[in-house]
Amino acid sequence: MSDTLFTNVRILDGTGTLPYSGSVLVQGNRIRQVGRSTAPISPAGATVIDGAGATLMPGMCEAHTHFSWNDAATLAAIQTMPLEEHVLWCAKVAKKYLESGFTSCLGAACAKPRLDVVTRNAINSGQIPGPRYLAASQEITVPGGLGDETLPHLPFPEFSFGVNVNGAEDMRKVVRMFLKYGVDSIKLNLSGDNFVPGANSHTTWMTDAEVAAAAEEVKMRNKRIIVHARSAASVKQALRHGIRLIYHASFTDTETLDMLEAARDEVFVAPGIAILYALLNEAEPWGVTRETAVSWGYQEEWDAALESLSKMHKRGIRILPGGDYGFAFNPHYQNARDLEFFVKYLGFTPMEAIRSTTLYGGQIMLQPHELGVIKEGFLADLLLVDGDPLANLSILRDPKRLLAVMKDGKFAKAPEIVSQRAWGQAA
Ligand SMILES: [Zn+2]
C-alpha cells in the first residue's frame, strides 16, 4: 500500500477544535503524522495530494443503517424482495454509502436473517467495497407490534419483516439463532410506530422478562442490544436493562431524561429524525399526505422529538446522525442531511454536528481510541471536501464536493489529480 501525503489542507479534526492549515501523512492504514503548515512533513516516497485549501476531515459514521431497505414504500415490499436480488442490493448500497463519505455504518436491522452478516463479511474480506460495518439481526418484535407483517391467512414467518417472539424462552431461542449467525447487534423493537395499525409510537409491548432474556444472552457473548424505542416507557425499559444504544427516543419525561443523563458516558441516541420529517413533508407521492401523517400522529411525535432531543443535547447526551434511510420517501444516500437537521431543529452548532458524526462515530463503533478523529496513530478514514462544511453542511451530501474518500488508508473515491509530485520517483 502506497503512503499518501495530503498537503495544503484545512484540517477539521473531528474533536471540536477549530480547523487549521496543515498536512497529514498516511502510512499503511493509519495516520502517521499531522503537521501544522509551519512544520512541513517530509513526503518520503508518499503520493502527494495537494488539497489546494480543501477541508480534510474524518470519514462520517451513519449510526442507524439499513442496507437492506430497498427504497420501497412499505415493510412488506422490502421483505418480499427475493434473496438473490437482495444480496446484490445490499452490496450496491454499501459501496455507495462509502463513496458518499460514510466510512463507518452501524447496522440497525436487516430484512432477512443473514443479510447484514453476509454484507459485513464480504466487506471485511475485500470481496466488495463498503464502510466499516457492524451487522445487525432482523428486528425482533411481538405479535401485532412494529415489524410483525404476518397475515392471518399466511402465518409464515418468512413473510414477516421482523421475527415474532412470545415469551422469554422464545426470545432466547431467536437471539441465540442470530448470535450463531454472527451478528454484532441484536435489534429489539420495544415500542410501536405510528404507521402500524393498533401499535403507535406510544405503545410498549415487549415484556421485561423477554427483554431480560435477550440481554442475558447478548451479554454472555459480549455483543450489543440496540432498540427501536419511541415511547418514554420503552426508553426507560431499555435503560433498566442496561441497553446503551437507543434509536428514536422521541417521547421523554423528566424521569427518562434523568435516567439518560445518569448513563450519559455510556449511552448513545440515534434518533433518525429524517423519516419523521419525510413522512410529514415529502411522502405524498407514495400516498402519505401531510394530513394522513398528522392523523397517524407524526406531527405530535415530531414536536415531541425536537423537544426531547434538544433537552438531551443540552444535558450532554451523545446524539448521532443517521437513521432509517432506505424507504421510497426517505431514500438512501441523503443521510448527511441529518447534520443539517441537527443544527436547524435540535440546537446543535455545525461543529457539534460534525463532531457527532466523527468523534462520536468512532465511539459508537466501539473503536474510540483509533477511529473518528484526525490524530496520529488513528485509522486513516478521511474525506477531502471542496469547501467549508462548518459554513455549509449541505456540501457533505453533494457528491461533486466530496473530492476524495479514504477508508483504512485506501481511496474509495480517489481525487481527480491523484498526485502532482511522486517524490519517491523524482528523487
Ligand atoms: Zn430503523
Coordinates of C-alpha atoms in Angstrom, one line a residue, residues 91 116-130:
A91 CA -23.6 -4.8 -1.9
D116 CA -26.2 -7.8 7.3
V117 CA -23.7 -10.5 8.4
V118 CA -23.0 -11.5 4.8
T119 CA -22.5 -7.9 3.7
R120 CA -20.2 -7.2 6.6
N121 CA -18.2 -10.3 5.9
A122 CA -17.9 -9.5 2.2
I123 CA -16.6 -6.0 3.0
N124 CA -14.1 -7.2 5.6
S125 CA -12.7 -9.9 3.3
G126 CA -12.4 -7.4 0.4
Q127 CA -14.9 -9.1 -1.9
I128 CA -16.9 -5.8 -2.1
P129 CA -16.2 -2.2 -1.2
G130 CA -18.1 -0.8 1.8

